[in-house]
Short mmCIF file of C-alpha atoms in Angstrom, two decimals:
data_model
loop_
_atom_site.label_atom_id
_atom_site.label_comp_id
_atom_site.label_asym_id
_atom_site.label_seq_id
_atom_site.Cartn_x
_atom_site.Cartn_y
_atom_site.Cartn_z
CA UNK A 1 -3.48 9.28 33.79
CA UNK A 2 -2.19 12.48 32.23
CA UNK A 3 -3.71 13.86 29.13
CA UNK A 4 -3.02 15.88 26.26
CA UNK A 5 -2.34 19.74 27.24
CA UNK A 6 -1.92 19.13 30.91
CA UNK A 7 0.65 19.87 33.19
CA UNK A 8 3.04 17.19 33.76
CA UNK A 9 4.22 16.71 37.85
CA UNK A 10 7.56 16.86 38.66
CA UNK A 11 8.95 13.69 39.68
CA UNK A 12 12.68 12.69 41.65
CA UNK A 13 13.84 8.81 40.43
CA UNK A 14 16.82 7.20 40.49
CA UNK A 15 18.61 6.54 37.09
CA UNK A 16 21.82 4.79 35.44
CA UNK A 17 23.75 7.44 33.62
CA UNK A 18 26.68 7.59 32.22
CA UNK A 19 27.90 4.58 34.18
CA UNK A 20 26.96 6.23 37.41
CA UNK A 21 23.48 5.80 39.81
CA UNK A 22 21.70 9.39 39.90
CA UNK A 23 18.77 11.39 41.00
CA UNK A 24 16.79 13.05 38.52
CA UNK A 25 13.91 15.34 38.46
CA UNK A 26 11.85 16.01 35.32
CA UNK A 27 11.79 19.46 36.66
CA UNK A 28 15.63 19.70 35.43
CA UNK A 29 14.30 19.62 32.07
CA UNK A 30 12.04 22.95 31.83
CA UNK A 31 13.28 24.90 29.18
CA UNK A 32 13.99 21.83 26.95
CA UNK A 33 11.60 19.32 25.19
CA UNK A 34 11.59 16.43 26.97
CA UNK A 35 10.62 12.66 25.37
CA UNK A 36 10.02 9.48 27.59
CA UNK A 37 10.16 6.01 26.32
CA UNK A 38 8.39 3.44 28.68
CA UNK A 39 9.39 -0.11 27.62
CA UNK A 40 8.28 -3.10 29.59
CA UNK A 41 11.72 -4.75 31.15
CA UNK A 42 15.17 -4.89 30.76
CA UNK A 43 16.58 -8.22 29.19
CA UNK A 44 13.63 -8.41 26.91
CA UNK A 45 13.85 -9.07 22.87
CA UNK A 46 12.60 -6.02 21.64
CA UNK A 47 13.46 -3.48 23.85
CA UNK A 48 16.49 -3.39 23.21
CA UNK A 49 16.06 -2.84 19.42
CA UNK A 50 13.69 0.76 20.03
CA UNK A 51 16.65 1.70 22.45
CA UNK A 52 19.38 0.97 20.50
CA UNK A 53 17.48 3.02 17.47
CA UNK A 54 16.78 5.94 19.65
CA UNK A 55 20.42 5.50 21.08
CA UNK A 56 21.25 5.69 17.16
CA UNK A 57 19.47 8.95 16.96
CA UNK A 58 19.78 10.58 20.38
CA UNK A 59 22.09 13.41 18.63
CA UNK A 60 19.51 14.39 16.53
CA UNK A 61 17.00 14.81 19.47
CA UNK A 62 19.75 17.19 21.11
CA UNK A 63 20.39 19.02 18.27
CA UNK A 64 16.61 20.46 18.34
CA UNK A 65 16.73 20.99 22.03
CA UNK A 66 15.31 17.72 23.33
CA UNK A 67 16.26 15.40 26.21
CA UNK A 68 15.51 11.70 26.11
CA UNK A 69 14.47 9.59 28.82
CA UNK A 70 14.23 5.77 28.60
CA UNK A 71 11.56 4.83 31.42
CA UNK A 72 10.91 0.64 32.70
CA UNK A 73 10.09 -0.74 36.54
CA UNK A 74 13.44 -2.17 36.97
CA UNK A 75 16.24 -0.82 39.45
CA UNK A 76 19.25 1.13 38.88
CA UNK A 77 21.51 -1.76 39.40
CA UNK A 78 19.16 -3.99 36.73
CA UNK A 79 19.69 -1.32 34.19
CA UNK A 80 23.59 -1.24 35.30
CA UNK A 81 23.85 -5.15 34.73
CA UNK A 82 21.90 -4.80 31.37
CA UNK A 83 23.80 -1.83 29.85
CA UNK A 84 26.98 -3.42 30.99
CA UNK A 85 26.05 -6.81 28.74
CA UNK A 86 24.20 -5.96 25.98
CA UNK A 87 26.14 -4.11 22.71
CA UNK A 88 23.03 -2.66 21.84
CA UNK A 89 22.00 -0.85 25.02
CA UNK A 90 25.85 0.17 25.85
CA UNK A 91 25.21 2.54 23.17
CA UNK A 92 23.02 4.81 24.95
CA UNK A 93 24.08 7.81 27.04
CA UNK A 94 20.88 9.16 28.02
CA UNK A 95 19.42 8.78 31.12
CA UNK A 96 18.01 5.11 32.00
CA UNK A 97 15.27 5.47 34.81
CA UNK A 98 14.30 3.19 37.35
CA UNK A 99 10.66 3.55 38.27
CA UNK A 100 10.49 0.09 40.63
CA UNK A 101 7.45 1.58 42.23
CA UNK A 102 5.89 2.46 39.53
CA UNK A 103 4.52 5.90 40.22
CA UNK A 104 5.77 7.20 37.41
CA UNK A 105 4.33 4.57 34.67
CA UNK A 106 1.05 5.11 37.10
CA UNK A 107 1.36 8.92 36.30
CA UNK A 108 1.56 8.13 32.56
CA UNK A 109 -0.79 5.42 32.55
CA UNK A 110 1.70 2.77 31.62
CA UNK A 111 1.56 0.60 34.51
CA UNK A 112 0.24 -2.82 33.94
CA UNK A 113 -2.19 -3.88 37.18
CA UNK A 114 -3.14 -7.48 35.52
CA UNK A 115 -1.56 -10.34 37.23
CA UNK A 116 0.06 -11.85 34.30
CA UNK A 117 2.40 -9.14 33.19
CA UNK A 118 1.72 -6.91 36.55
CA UNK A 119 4.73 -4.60 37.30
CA UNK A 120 5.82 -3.96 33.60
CA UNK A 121 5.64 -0.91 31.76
CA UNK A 122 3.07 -0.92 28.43
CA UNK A 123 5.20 0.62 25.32
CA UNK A 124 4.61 4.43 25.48
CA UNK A 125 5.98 7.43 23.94
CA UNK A 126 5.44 11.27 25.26
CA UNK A 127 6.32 14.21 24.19
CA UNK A 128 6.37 17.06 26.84
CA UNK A 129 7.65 20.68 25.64
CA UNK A 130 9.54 23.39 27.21
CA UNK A 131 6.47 24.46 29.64
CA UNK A 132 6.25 21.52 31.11
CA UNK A 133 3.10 20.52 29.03
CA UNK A 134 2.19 16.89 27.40
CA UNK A 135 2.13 17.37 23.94
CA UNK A 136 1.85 13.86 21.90
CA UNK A 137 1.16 10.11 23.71
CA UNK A 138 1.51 6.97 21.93
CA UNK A 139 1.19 4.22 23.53
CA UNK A 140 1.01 -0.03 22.26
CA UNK A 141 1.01 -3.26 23.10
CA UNK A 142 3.70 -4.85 24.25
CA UNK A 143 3.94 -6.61 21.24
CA UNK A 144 4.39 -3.89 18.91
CA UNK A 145 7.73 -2.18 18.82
CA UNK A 146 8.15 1.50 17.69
CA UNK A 147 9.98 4.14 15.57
CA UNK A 148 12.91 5.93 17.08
CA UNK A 149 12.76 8.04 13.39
CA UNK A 150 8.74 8.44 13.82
CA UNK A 151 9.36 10.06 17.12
CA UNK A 152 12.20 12.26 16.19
CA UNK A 153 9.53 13.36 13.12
CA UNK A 154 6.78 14.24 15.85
CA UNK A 155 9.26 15.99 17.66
CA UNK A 156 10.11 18.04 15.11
CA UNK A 157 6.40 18.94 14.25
CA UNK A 158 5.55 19.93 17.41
CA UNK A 159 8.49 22.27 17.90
CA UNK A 160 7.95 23.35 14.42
CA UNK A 161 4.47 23.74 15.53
CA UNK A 162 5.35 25.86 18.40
CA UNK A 163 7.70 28.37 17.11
CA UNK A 164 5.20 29.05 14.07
CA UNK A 165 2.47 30.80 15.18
CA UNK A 166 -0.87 30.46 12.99
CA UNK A 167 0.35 27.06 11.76
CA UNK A 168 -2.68 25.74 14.11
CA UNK A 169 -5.42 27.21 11.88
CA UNK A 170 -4.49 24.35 8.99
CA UNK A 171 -6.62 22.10 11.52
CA UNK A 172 -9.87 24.35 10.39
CA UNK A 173 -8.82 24.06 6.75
CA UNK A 174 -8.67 20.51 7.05
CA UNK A 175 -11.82 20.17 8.28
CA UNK A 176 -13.57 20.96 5.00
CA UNK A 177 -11.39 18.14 2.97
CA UNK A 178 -8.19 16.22 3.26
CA UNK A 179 -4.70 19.43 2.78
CA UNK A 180 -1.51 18.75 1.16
CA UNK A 181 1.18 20.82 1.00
CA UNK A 182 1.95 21.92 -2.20
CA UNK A 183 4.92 25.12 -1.12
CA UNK A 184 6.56 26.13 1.78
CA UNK A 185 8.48 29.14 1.66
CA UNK A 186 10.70 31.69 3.45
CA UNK A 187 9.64 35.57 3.55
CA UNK A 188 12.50 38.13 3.48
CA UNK A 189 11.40 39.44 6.93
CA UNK A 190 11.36 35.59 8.21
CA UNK A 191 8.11 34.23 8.35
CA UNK A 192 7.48 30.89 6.57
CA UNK A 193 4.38 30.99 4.17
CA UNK A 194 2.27 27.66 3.25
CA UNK A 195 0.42 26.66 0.37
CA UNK A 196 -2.11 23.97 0.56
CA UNK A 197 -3.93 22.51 -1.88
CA UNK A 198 -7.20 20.77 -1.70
CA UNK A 199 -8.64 18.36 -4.03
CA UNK A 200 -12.55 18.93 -5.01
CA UNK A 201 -14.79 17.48 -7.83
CA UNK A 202 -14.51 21.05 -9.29
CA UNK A 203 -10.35 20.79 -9.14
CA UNK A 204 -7.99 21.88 -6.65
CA UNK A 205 -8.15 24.81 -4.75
CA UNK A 206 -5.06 26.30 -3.16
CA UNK A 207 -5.02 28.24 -0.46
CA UNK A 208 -1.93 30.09 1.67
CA UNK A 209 -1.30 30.90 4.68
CA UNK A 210 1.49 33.67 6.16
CA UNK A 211 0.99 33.57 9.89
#
């Protein structure tokens, strides 16, 4: 199972896309954040409610440079048939993949092995950026649907993350005591600059930061 700051592989699968069967590669994404949602099955009850949401928001994923890749063990032609009779899933126009073998939920440590539900996909949610790199997992039971808007948030922090250096050393701060943010502001040459503020019994202490 991948982990946190590794390297993802580059895969080839088959996936329904806009109304057409096609190979992908997550190689093709380099250079672009890339987010996976693994979902157990196609012609399931909630399923289709986290697609249709991230369908809802897909243009907001572009428009910060991210792909979207919806991710379950069922074929090309299964996700044809499903996207051709549901209202909610004909809404999507990113990539549907087909993983019937599994190797990718395997990769991602998805794949359900126990006889009852083996074959299906666990709920999971990764982020991978630009490089290639895993940068956020979430991952539930199958029982507990997720946040198209949640993800789009994490998105955002991570990229925001990325393009700021020095933003990293709040993690230090925070250490010491819980950080709020109390101003975020623009310099005139560009850089943002933070000010955090941390409760103490002797009052709060603020404390900024211009990377």
């Amino acid at each position: 199972m991948l982990s946190i700051g590794q390297k993802v592989p580059d895969f080839e699968l088959g996936a329904f896309h806009n109304e057409e069967e096609e190979k992908i590669k997550l190689s093709d994404y380099l250079g672009k954040w890339l987010v996976l949602i693994f979902y157990p099955a196609d012609f399931t009850f909630v399923c289709p409610t986290e697609l249709e949401e991230a369908a809802d928001n897909y243009e907001k994923f572009k428009e910060i440079g991210a792909e979207v890749l919806s991710v379950s063990t069922d074929t090309v032609y299964t996700h044809k048939a499903w996207h051709d009779t549901s209202s909610a899933i004909k809404k999507i126009q990113f990539p549907m993949v087909a993983d019937p073998g599994g190797k990718l939920s395997r990769a991602f440590g998805t794949y359900i092995e126990e006889v009852d539900d083996e074959g299906l996909s666990l709920r999971g949610t990764f982020i991978i950026d630009p490089d290639g790199i895993l940068r956020a997992i979430e991952m539930n039971d199958n029982s507990i649907g997720r946040s198209a808007k949640e993800l789009l948030r994490k998105l955002q922090a991570a990229k925001f993350v990325r393009e700021h250096e020095g933003l990293e050393r709040l993690a230090n701060y925070g250490a010491r005591g819980p950080l709020s943010l109390e101003r975020l502001s623009q310099l005139a040459d560009g850089r943002l600059s933070w000010r955090m503020k941390r409760p103490s019994a002797s009052g709060a202490t603020s404390l900024e930061f211009t990377p």
